[in-house]
Amino acid sequence: MNSNQNKAIQVNGLQKAYKKLQVLKGVDFEVEKGSIFALLGSNGAGKTTIIKILTTLLKKDVGTASVNGFDVATRPGLVRQSISLTGQFAAVDEVLTGRENLIMIAKLRHLENPRQVADELLNRFSLADAADRRVVTYSGGMSRRLDIAMSLVGKPQLIFLDEPTTGLDPEGRIEVWKTVKALAANGTTVFLTTQYLEEAEQLADQIAILHEGKIIANGTLADLKKLFPPAKVEYIEKQPTLEEIFLAIIGKKEEK
Amino acid sequence: METQKNYFCSDMGVMLGRSMRHIFRSMDTILTVTVTPIVMMLLFVYVFGGAIQTGTDNYVNYLLPGSLLIAIASGISYTAYRLFLDMQRGIFERFHSMPIARSAALWGHVLTSLVSNAMSVTVIIIVALLMGFRSQAGVLEWLAVAGILALVTLALTWVAAIAGLSAKSIDGATGFSYPIIFLPFISSAFVPTESMPKVVRAFAENQPATSIVESIRALLYGQPVGNDLWIALAWCVGIMIVAYLIAMQVYKQRA
Ligand SMILES: Nc1ncnc2c1ncn2[C@@H]1O[C@H](COP(=O)(O)OP(=O)(O)O)[C@@H](O)[C@H]1O
Ligand SMILES: [Mg+2]
């Protein structure tokens, strides 16, 4: 069954169409256990479709896909026990408080001490102060952090993050990046999708580019850079970007 | 399907806990649901009441069953609304990607619907009592009334589930309830069907609201229940089964 113990994900010849619209036209890739894998693609490329197939939410048409050694089509129950999904749109319950959200998930994962698990994650994600406020009052970054925290309940081996930073301000984006790096440092495999090359650059050990239904490039950042023509060297004064300026100002405030 | 079965009850408990919090943190929806039927009762009793001949001396008694139906019919539009939001917001996707029974998320909404409708029904009965509603019904009769109302709620909840699961917008999710809210008006809920023109009367006497209203009336006021009860039950169970099957089909496809 486990054709390769070191692979968290193996995808072969994956195809998927929504009625007439052929979104995936034969996708192949593998993800190493314990690595951060970024699937890069523009809006509508089919990133969410791949995530939905890998998390058993959607059936594939053709091809094979296995997660932690379990075939997604034939062993969905086992796949679901070893993964966790943070979807493209925050999957938090806005009526509940942050703490209640975490406790709910801990109970659904049948853990021994739901309250303790919740407390730990609230601290780790700097949400302890807001723990007993309803999520509807949270900022975008806080919701996203809670969303990711909910995915970590029960310490899944593999976590899927679908565009975790889309819609966040630069500050929120950095927070999420830190979280993702910390996760991988703990040995969790992270599969994330993004529309931003920069984000893939920042985070990923391996980057795959999805374009028109196929993976057109796949490898480390260094591998990918070789594919592009070497940059021409020109001497220009580099102005700080708006984002850098913004972050510098915020950073000073936060240092207290 | 591996080890999921063993946990179904505890998972349902968690979903129910979530639902109860939703209900108690949006008590305004219970009030919104009860306002229309209460205003209707007030209008009919204190404004039109004198002009309507129902053959009973206490018009509140006559109106109560229909008012309860209207409350339930508007209550379930909130079920569709909540379901629609859960579908939109991705919390269903989270539940579905977890090792829990797939239908637990949906059943949570069904339980919410039962509990919140029971609450609005209670509010209306209390208001009716203040307006002079009296009944000689004993415990058994009241249990039977509660049973019928629960069955009506369940049947309509599954209709609401179809709307909530398949809608593309909030209006689409809740709009289906208007015709259902309207049904009691063309029934014996407010005036006896004998007073209606022929065609309307034929419709009124053969639609579910009339048999439901008549059975509840019979139970509350010590009249023989007769065939109405069986017709009412057949309607409710029939609607429930058909709506349940369709809703589950939509749920499989969309969620
Ligand atoms: N349920 C669906 N029915 C029909 N078309 C869909 C559905 N989901 C996605 N699509 C289409 O499939 C394509 C890929 O969608 P998606 O996987 O969400 O892309 P991405 O996540 O990369 O933005 C898009 O053109 C989208 O409109
Ligand atoms: Mg997407």
Coordinates of C-alpha atoms and ligand atoms in Angstrom, one line a residue:
Chain A
M1 CA 0.0 0.0 0.0
N2 CA 2.7 2.5 0.9
S3 CA 4.6 2.6 -2.3
N4 CA 6.9 5.2 -0.8
Q5 CA 7.2 5.9 2.9
N6 CA 8.7 9.3 2.4
K7 CA 5.9 10.8 0.3
A8 CA 3.1 12.7 2.0
I9 CA 1.3 13.1 -1.3
Q10 CA 1.5 11.3 -4.6
V11 CA -0.5 12.4 -7.6
N12 CA -0.5 10.8 -11.0
G13 CA -2.3 11.8 -14.2
L14 CA -5.0 13.5 -12.2
Q15 CA -7.9 14.9 -14.4
K16 CA -11.0 16.7 -13.4
A17 CA -13.7 18.4 -15.3
Y18 CA -16.7 20.4 -14.2
K19 CA -19.2 19.5 -16.9
K20 CA -17.6 20.7 -20.1
L21 CA -14.8 22.7 -18.4
Q22 CA -11.7 20.5 -18.2
V23 CA -9.8 22.0 -15.2
L24 CA -7.1 19.4 -14.6
K25 CA -5.6 17.8 -17.6
G26 CA -3.2 15.3 -16.2
V27 CA -1.5 16.6 -13.1
D28 CA 1.5 14.8 -11.6
F29 CA 3.5 15.7 -8.5
E30 CA 4.9 14.4 -5.2
V31 CA 5.3 16.0 -1.9
E32 CA 8.0 14.9 0.6
K33 CA 7.0 14.3 4.2
G34 CA 7.9 17.2 6.5
S35 CA 8.4 19.7 3.6
I36 CA 6.5 22.8 2.6
F37 CA 5.1 22.5 -0.8
A38 CA 3.7 25.5 -2.7
L39 CA 1.3 25.1 -5.6
L40 CA 1.5 28.3 -7.5
G41 CA -1.2 29.3 -10.0
S42 CA -3.3 32.2 -11.1
N43 CA -6.9 32.6 -10.1
G44 CA -9.0 29.8 -11.7
A45 CA -6.0 27.6 -12.4
G46 CA -7.5 24.7 -10.5
K47 CA -5.6 24.9 -7.2
T48 CA -8.7 24.6 -5.0
T49 CA -9.9 21.7 -7.2
I50 CA -6.7 19.8 -6.4
I51 CA -7.0 20.5 -2.7
K52 CA -10.6 19.4 -2.7
I53 CA -9.7 16.1 -4.4
L54 CA -6.8 15.5 -2.0
T55 CA -9.0 16.3 1.1
T56 CA -11.7 13.9 -0.1
L57 CA -14.3 16.7 -0.7
L58 CA -14.4 16.1 -4.5
K59 CA -14.1 13.0 -6.7
K60 CA -11.4 12.9 -9.4
D61 CA -12.3 11.8 -12.9
V62 CA -9.1 10.1 -13.9
G63 CA -5.7 9.3 -12.3
T64 CA -4.6 8.4 -8.9
A65 CA -4.0 10.4 -5.7
S66 CA -2.8 9.2 -2.4
V67 CA -2.3 11.0 0.9
N68 CA 0.0 9.6 3.6
G69 CA -0.1 6.4 1.7
F70 CA -3.9 6.1 1.5
D71 CA -5.7 6.3 -1.8
V72 CA -8.2 9.3 -1.6
A73 CA -10.8 7.4 -3.6
T74 CA -10.8 4.1 -1.7
R75 CA -9.7 5.1 1.8
P76 CA -11.2 8.5 2.4
G77 CA -11.8 7.8 6.1
L78 CA -8.1 7.1 6.7
V79 CA -7.1 10.1 4.7
R80 CA -9.4 12.4 6.7
Q81 CA -7.8 11.1 9.9
S82 CA -4.3 12.1 8.9
I83 CA -5.0 15.6 7.4
S84 CA -6.5 18.9 8.1
L85 CA -7.8 21.6 5.8
T86 CA -7.8 25.3 6.0
G87 CA -10.0 26.2 3.0
Q88 CA -9.8 29.3 0.9
F89 CA -12.6 31.0 2.8
A90 CA -12.2 31.1 6.6
A91 CA -14.0 28.1 8.0
V92 CA -14.6 29.5 11.5
D93 CA -18.0 29.9 13.2
E94 CA -18.5 33.6 13.7
V95 CA -21.2 33.2 16.3
L96 CA -18.9 31.3 18.6
T97 CA -15.9 32.6 20.5
G98 CA -12.4 31.7 19.4
R99 CA -12.1 29.3 22.4
E100 CA -15.5 27.6 21.6
N101 CA -14.4 27.1 18.0
L102 CA -11.3 25.3 19.1
I103 CA -13.1 23.2 21.7
M104 CA -15.7 22.2 19.2
I105 CA -13.1 20.9 16.7
A106 CA -11.2 19.2 19.6
K107 CA -14.4 17.4 20.6
L108 CA -15.1 16.4 17.0
R109 CA -11.6 15.0 16.8
H110 CA -12.4 13.0 20.0
L111 CA -9.4 14.3 22.0
E112 CA -9.1 13.8 25.7
N113 CA -8.8 17.3 26.9
P114 CA -10.5 19.7 24.5
R115 CA -10.1 22.7 26.9
Q116 CA -6.4 22.2 27.4
V117 CA -5.9 21.8 23.6
A118 CA -7.8 25.0 23.0
D119 CA -5.8 26.9 25.6
E120 CA -2.5 25.8 24.2
L121 CA -3.4 26.8 20.6
L122 CA -4.8 30.2 21.8
N123 CA -1.5 31.0 23.4
R124 CA 0.5 29.7 20.5
F125 CA -1.4 31.9 18.1
S126 CA -1.5 35.0 20.3
L127 CA -5.3 34.8 20.6
A128 CA -5.5 34.3 24.3
D129 CA -6.7 37.9 24.9
A130 CA -9.5 37.5 22.3
A131 CA -10.3 34.0 23.3
D132 CA -13.7 34.7 24.8
R133 CA -14.8 37.3 22.2
R134 CA -17.0 36.2 19.3
V135 CA -15.1 35.7 16.1
V136 CA -17.3 38.2 14.3
T137 CA -15.3 40.9 16.1
Y138 CA -11.9 39.5 15.0
S139 CA -9.7 41.2 12.3
G140 CA -9.0 39.3 9.1
G141 CA -5.6 38.3 10.4
M142 CA -7.0 37.0 13.7
S143 CA -9.7 35.0 11.9
R144 CA -7.1 33.4 9.7
R145 CA -4.9 32.6 12.6
L146 CA -7.8 31.0 14.4
D147 CA -8.7 29.2 11.2
I148 CA -5.2 27.7 11.0
A149 CA -5.2 27.0 14.7
M150 CA -8.4 25.0 14.2
S151 CA -6.6 22.9 11.6
L152 CA -3.9 22.1 14.0
V153 CA -6.2 20.6 16.6
G154 CA -5.2 16.9 17.0
K155 CA -1.7 17.4 15.4
P156 CA -2.4 16.2 11.9
Q157 CA 0.6 15.0 9.9
L158 CA -0.3 17.0 6.9
I159 CA -2.1 20.3 6.6
F160 CA -3.6 21.9 3.5
L161 CA -3.7 25.7 3.4
D162 CA -5.7 27.1 0.4
E163 CA -4.5 30.6 -0.3
P164 CA -3.8 31.3 3.4
T165 CA -2.8 34.9 2.9
T166 CA -5.2 36.1 0.2
G167 CA -7.1 39.1 1.5
L168 CA -4.8 39.7 4.4
D169 CA -2.8 42.9 4.9
P170 CA 1.0 42.7 4.8
E171 CA 1.2 42.4 8.5
G172 CA -1.3 39.5 8.6
R173 CA 0.6 37.9 5.8
I174 CA 3.8 37.9 7.7
E175 CA 2.0 36.4 10.7
V176 CA 0.8 33.5 8.6
W177 CA 4.2 33.0 7.1
K178 CA 5.7 32.7 10.6
T179 CA 3.0 30.2 11.5
V180 CA 3.7 28.1 8.4
K181 CA 7.4 28.0 9.0
A182 CA 6.9 27.0 12.7
L183 CA 4.7 24.2 11.6
A184 CA 7.2 22.8 9.2
A185 CA 9.9 23.1 11.9
N186 CA 7.8 20.8 14.0
G187 CA 7.7 18.2 11.3
T188 CA 4.3 18.8 9.9
T189 CA 4.0 18.6 6.1
V190 CA 2.4 21.7 4.7
F191 CA 0.7 21.9 1.3
L192 CA -0.2 25.5 0.4
T193 CA -1.6 27.2 -2.6
T194 CA -0.8 30.8 -3.6
Q195 CA -1.1 33.2 -6.4
Y196 CA 2.1 35.1 -5.4
L197 CA 5.5 34.0 -6.5
E198 CA 6.9 35.9 -3.6
E199 CA 5.0 33.8 -1.1
A200 CA 6.2 30.6 -2.6
E201 CA 9.7 31.9 -2.6
Q202 CA 9.5 32.8 1.1
L203 CA 8.1 29.6 2.3
A204 CA 8.4 26.6 0.1
D205 CA 11.0 23.9 -0.1
Q206 CA 9.4 22.9 -3.4
I207 CA 7.3 24.9 -5.8
A208 CA 5.0 23.6 -8.5
I209 CA 3.4 25.9 -11.0
L210 CA -0.1 24.9 -12.3
H211 CA -1.0 26.4 -15.6
E212 CA -3.8 25.4 -18.0
G213 CA -4.5 22.2 -16.3
K214 CA -0.9 20.9 -16.0
I215 CA 2.1 21.3 -13.8
I216 CA 4.5 23.3 -16.1
A217 CA 7.4 23.6 -13.6
N218 CA 8.2 21.8 -10.4
G219 CA 11.3 21.9 -8.2
T220 CA 13.1 24.0 -5.6
L221 CA 13.4 27.7 -6.0
A222 CA 16.9 27.3 -7.3
D223 CA 15.7 24.7 -9.9
L224 CA 13.0 27.1 -11.1
K225 CA 15.3 30.1 -11.3
K226 CA 17.4 28.0 -13.8
L227 CA 14.4 27.8 -16.0
F228 CA 14.2 31.5 -16.5
P229 CA 16.6 33.4 -18.6
P230 CA 19.4 34.9 -16.4
A231 CA 18.6 38.3 -15.2
K232 CA 20.3 41.2 -17.0
V233 CA 22.5 43.2 -14.6
E234 CA 21.6 46.8 -14.6
Y235 CA 22.5 49.5 -12.1
I236 CA 19.5 51.2 -10.8
E237 CA 18.8 52.7 -7.4
K238 CA 16.4 50.4 -5.6
Q239 CA 13.6 52.3 -3.9
P240 CA 11.9 50.6 -1.0
T241 CA 8.5 49.2 -2.0
L242 CA 5.3 50.5 -0.3
E243 CA 5.0 47.2 1.5
E244 CA 8.5 47.5 3.0
I245 CA 7.8 51.0 4.2
F246 CA 4.5 50.0 5.7
L247 CA 6.1 47.1 7.5
A248 CA 9.0 49.2 8.8
I249 CA 6.5 51.6 10.4
I250 CA 4.4 48.8 11.9
G251 CA 7.5 46.9 13.0
K252 CA 8.6 49.9 15.1
K253 CA 5.3 50.2 16.8
E254 CA 5.2 46.5 17.6
E255 CA 8.6 46.5 19.2
K256 CA 7.2 48.3 22.2
Chain B
M1 CA -16.4 4.8 6.9
E2 CA -13.7 3.2 9.0
T3 CA -14.2 4.1 12.7
Q4 CA -16.8 6.8 12.2
K5 CA -19.9 5.0 13.3
N6 CA -18.9 4.7 17.0
Y7 CA -18.7 8.4 17.4
F8 CA -22.0 9.5 15.7
C9 CA -23.8 10.3 18.9
S10 CA -21.0 12.3 20.5
D11 CA -20.5 14.2 17.2
M12 CA -24.2 14.9 17.1
G13 CA -23.9 16.2 20.7
V14 CA -21.2 18.6 19.6
M15 CA -23.3 19.8 16.7
L16 CA -26.3 20.3 19.0
G17 CA -24.1 22.3 21.4
R18 CA -23.1 24.5 18.5
S19 CA -26.7 24.9 17.5
M20 CA -27.9 25.9 20.9
R21 CA -25.3 28.6 21.1
H22 CA -26.5 29.9 17.7
I23 CA -30.1 30.0 19.0
F24 CA -29.4 31.6 22.3
R25 CA -27.1 34.2 20.7
S26 CA -29.7 35.2 18.2
M27 CA -32.9 35.4 20.3
D28 CA -34.0 38.2 18.0
T29 CA -34.7 35.7 15.3
I30 CA -37.2 33.9 17.6
L31 CA -38.9 37.2 18.2
T32 CA -39.0 38.1 14.5
V33 CA -40.6 34.8 13.8
T34 CA -43.3 35.3 16.4
V35 CA -44.1 38.9 15.6
T36 CA -46.2 38.2 12.5
P37 CA -48.4 35.5 13.9
I38 CA -48.9 37.5 17.1
V39 CA -49.9 40.6 15.1
M40 CA -52.2 38.4 13.1
M41 CA -53.8 37.1 16.2
L42 CA -54.3 40.6 17.6
L43 CA -55.7 41.9 14.3
F44 CA -58.1 39.1 13.8
V45 CA -59.3 39.0 17.4
Y46 CA -59.6 42.7 18.2
V47 CA -60.2 44.2 14.7
F48 CA -61.9 41.7 12.4
G49 CA -63.1 39.3 15.1
G50 CA -66.5 40.8 15.4
A51 CA -67.2 40.3 11.7
I52 CA -66.1 36.7 11.4
Q53 CA -68.5 33.9 12.2
T54 CA -66.6 30.8 13.3
G55 CA -69.2 29.2 15.4
T56 CA -67.0 29.4 18.5
D57 CA -67.4 31.9 21.2
N58 CA -63.6 32.3 21.8
Y59 CA -61.9 33.4 18.5
V60 CA -58.4 33.1 20.0
N61 CA -59.0 29.4 20.5
Y62 CA -60.0 29.2 16.9
L63 CA -56.9 31.1 15.6
L64 CA -54.2 29.5 17.7
P65 CA -53.4 26.4 15.6
G66 CA -53.1 28.4 12.3
S67 CA -50.9 31.0 14.0
L68 CA -48.6 28.3 15.2
L69 CA -48.3 27.0 11.6
I70 CA -47.4 30.5 10.3
A71 CA -44.7 30.7 13.0
I72 CA -43.2 27.4 12.0
A73 CA -43.4 28.3 8.3
S74 CA -41.4 31.5 8.9
G75 CA -39.1 29.8 11.4
I76 CA -37.9 27.4 8.9
S77 CA -36.8 30.1 6.6
Y78 CA -34.1 30.9 9.2
T79 CA -33.1 27.2 9.0
A80 CA -32.5 27.7 5.3
Y81 CA -30.7 30.9 6.0
R82 CA -28.3 29.4 8.5
L83 CA -27.6 26.4 6.3
F84 CA -26.9 28.7 3.3
L85 CA -24.4 30.7 5.4
D86 CA -22.6 27.5 6.5
M87 CA -22.3 26.4 2.9
Q88 CA -20.9 29.8 1.9
R89 CA -18.5 30.2 4.8
G90 CA -16.6 27.0 4.4
I91 CA -17.3 25.6 7.8
F92 CA -19.1 22.6 6.2
E93 CA -15.9 21.9 4.2
R94 CA -13.9 21.8 7.4
F95 CA -16.4 19.3 8.9
H96 CA -16.4 17.2 5.8
S97 CA -12.6 17.0 5.6
M98 CA -12.6 15.7 9.2
P99 CA -13.1 12.1 10.3
I100 CA -16.7 12.6 11.3
A101 CA -20.0 11.4 9.9
R102 CA -20.7 13.5 6.8
S103 CA -24.4 14.0 7.7
A104 CA -23.7 15.2 11.3
A105 CA -23.3 18.8 10.1
L106 CA -26.7 18.7 8.4
W107 CA -28.5 17.0 11.2
G108 CA -27.1 19.7 13.5
H109 CA -29.2 22.2 11.6
V110 CA -32.3 20.0 11.8
L111 CA -32.0 19.8 15.5
T112 CA -31.5 23.6 15.7
S113 CA -34.7 24.0 13.7
L114 CA -36.7 21.8 16.0
V115 CA -35.5 23.5 19.1
S116 CA -35.9 27.1 17.9
N117 CA -39.4 26.4 16.5
A118 CA -40.4 24.8 19.8
M119 CA -39.3 28.0 21.4
S120 CA -41.3 30.3 19.1
V121 CA -44.3 28.0 19.4
T122 CA -44.1 28.4 23.2
V123 CA -43.9 32.1 23.0
I124 CA -47.1 32.3 20.8
I125 CA -49.0 29.9 23.1
I126 CA -48.1 32.2 26.1
V127 CA -49.3 35.3 24.2
A128 CA -52.5 33.4 23.3
L129 CA -53.1 32.5 26.9
L130 CA -52.8 36.2 27.8
M131 CA -55.4 36.9 25.1
G132 CA -57.8 34.5 26.6
F133 CA -56.9 31.2 25.0
R134 CA -58.2 28.3 27.1
S135 CA -58.1 24.5 26.5
Q136 CA -59.4 21.5 28.4
A137 CA -56.8 19.3 26.8
G138 CA -55.0 16.9 29.1
V139 CA -51.3 15.8 29.0
L140 CA -51.9 13.2 26.3
E141 CA -53.7 15.6 24.0
W142 CA -50.9 18.2 24.5
L143 CA -48.3 15.5 23.8
A144 CA -50.2 14.7 20.6
V145 CA -50.3 18.4 19.6
A146 CA -46.5 18.7 20.3
G147 CA -46.0 15.6 18.2
I148 CA -47.9 17.0 15.3
L149 CA -46.1 20.3 15.5
A150 CA -42.7 18.5 15.7
L151 CA -43.6 16.5 12.6
V152 CA -44.7 19.6 10.7
T153 CA -41.5 21.3 11.7
L154 CA -39.4 18.3 10.6
A155 CA -41.2 18.1 7.3
L156 CA -40.8 21.8 6.6
T157 CA -37.2 21.7 7.8
W158 CA -36.3 19.3 5.1
V159 CA -38.0 21.5 2.6
A160 CA -35.9 24.4 4.0
A161 CA -32.8 22.2 3.7
I162 CA -33.4 21.8 0.0
A163 CA -33.6 25.6 -0.4
G164 CA -30.7 26.4 1.9
L165 CA -28.4 23.8 0.2
S166 CA -29.2 24.6 -3.4
A167 CA -29.7 28.4 -3.2
K168 CA -27.3 30.8 -4.9
S169 CA -28.3 33.8 -2.9
I170 CA -29.8 34.7 0.5
D171 CA -33.1 35.7 -1.1
G172 CA -33.2 32.3 -2.9
A173 CA -32.5 30.5 0.3
T174 CA -35.4 32.2 2.2
G175 CA -37.9 33.1 -0.5
F176 CA -39.3 29.5 -0.7
S177 CA -41.0 30.0 2.6
Y178 CA -43.5 32.7 1.5
P179 CA -45.9 30.4 -0.2
I180 CA -45.7 28.1 2.8
I181 CA -46.5 31.0 5.1
F182 CA -49.4 31.8 2.9
L183 CA -51.0 28.3 2.9
P184 CA -52.7 28.7 6.3
F185 CA -54.6 31.8 5.0
I186 CA -56.3 29.6 2.4
S187 CA -57.3 27.0 4.9
S188 CA -59.6 26.8 7.9
A189 CA -57.0 28.5 10.1
F190 CA -58.8 31.9 10.2
V191 CA -62.3 31.3 8.8
P192 CA -64.3 28.2 8.2
T193 CA -64.0 26.9 4.7
E194 CA -67.8 26.8 4.2
S195 CA -67.6 30.6 3.8
M196 CA -65.2 30.4 0.8
P197 CA -66.1 30.4 -2.9
K198 CA -66.3 26.9 -4.5
V199 CA -62.9 26.6 -6.1
V200 CA -61.0 28.2 -3.2
R201 CA -62.9 26.0 -0.9
A202 CA -62.0 22.9 -2.8
F203 CA -58.3 23.9 -2.5
A204 CA -58.6 24.9 1.1
E205 CA -60.2 21.6 2.2
N206 CA -57.6 19.5 0.4
Q207 CA -54.4 21.1 1.4
P208 CA -52.3 20.0 4.3
A209 CA -52.7 23.1 6.5
T210 CA -56.5 22.5 6.9
S211 CA -56.1 18.9 8.2
I212 CA -53.3 19.9 10.5
V213 CA -55.2 22.8 11.9
E214 CA -58.4 20.7 12.3
S215 CA -56.5 17.9 14.1
I216 CA -54.8 20.3 16.5
R217 CA -58.2 22.1 17.2
A218 CA -59.9 18.8 17.9
L219 CA -57.2 17.7 20.3
L220 CA -57.2 21.1 22.1
Y221 CA -60.9 21.5 22.4
G222 CA -62.0 17.9 23.1
Q223 CA -63.7 17.2 19.8
P224 CA -63.5 13.9 18.0
V225 CA -60.3 13.9 15.9
G226 CA -61.6 11.7 13.1
N227 CA -59.9 11.4 9.7
D228 CA -58.1 14.8 9.8
L229 CA -55.4 13.4 12.1
W230 CA -54.5 10.6 9.6
I231 CA -54.7 12.9 6.6
A232 CA -52.4 15.4 8.5
L233 CA -49.9 12.7 9.4
A234 CA -49.9 11.4 5.9
W235 CA -49.1 14.8 4.5
C236 CA -46.4 15.5 7.0
V237 CA -44.7 12.1 6.6
G238 CA -45.0 12.2 2.9
I239 CA -43.5 15.7 2.6
M240 CA -40.8 14.8 5.0
I241 CA -39.7 11.7 3.1
V242 CA -39.7 13.3 -0.3
A243 CA -38.0 16.5 0.9
Y244 CA -35.5 14.4 2.9
L245 CA -34.5 12.4 -0.1
I246 CA -34.1 15.4 -2.3
A247 CA -32.2 17.3 0.3
M248 CA -29.8 14.4 0.8
Q249 CA -29.2 14.2 -2.9
V250 CA -28.5 17.9 -3.1
Y251 CA -26.2 17.6 -0.1
K252 CA -24.2 14.9 -1.7
Q253 CA -23.7 16.9 -4.9
R254 CA -23.1 20.3 -3.5
A255 CA -21.5 20.0 -0.1
Ligands
LIG1 N1 -18.3 23.6 -8.6 C1 -17.8 24.1 -9.8 N2 -18.6 24.0 -10.9 C2 -18.2 24.5 -12.1 N3 -17.0 25.1 -12.3 C3 -16.2 25.2 -11.2 C4 -16.5 24.7 -9.9 N4 -15.5 25.0 -9.1 C5 -14.6 25.6 -9.8 N5 -14.9 25.7 -11.1 C6 -14.1 26.3 -12.2 O1 -13.0 25.6 -12.3 C7 -11.8 26.4 -12.5 C8 -10.8 26.2 -11.4 O2 -11.3 26.6 -10.1 P1 -10.5 26.5 -8.8 O3 -10.0 25.1 -8.6 O4 -11.3 27.1 -7.7 O5 -9.3 27.5 -9.2 P2 -8.3 28.3 -8.2 O6 -8.4 27.7 -6.8 O7 -6.9 28.0 -8.8 O8 -8.6 29.7 -8.3 C9 -12.4 27.8 -12.5 O9 -12.5 28.2 -13.9 C10 -13.7 27.7 -11.8 O10 -14.6 28.7 -12.3
MG2 MG -9.0 28.7 -5.1

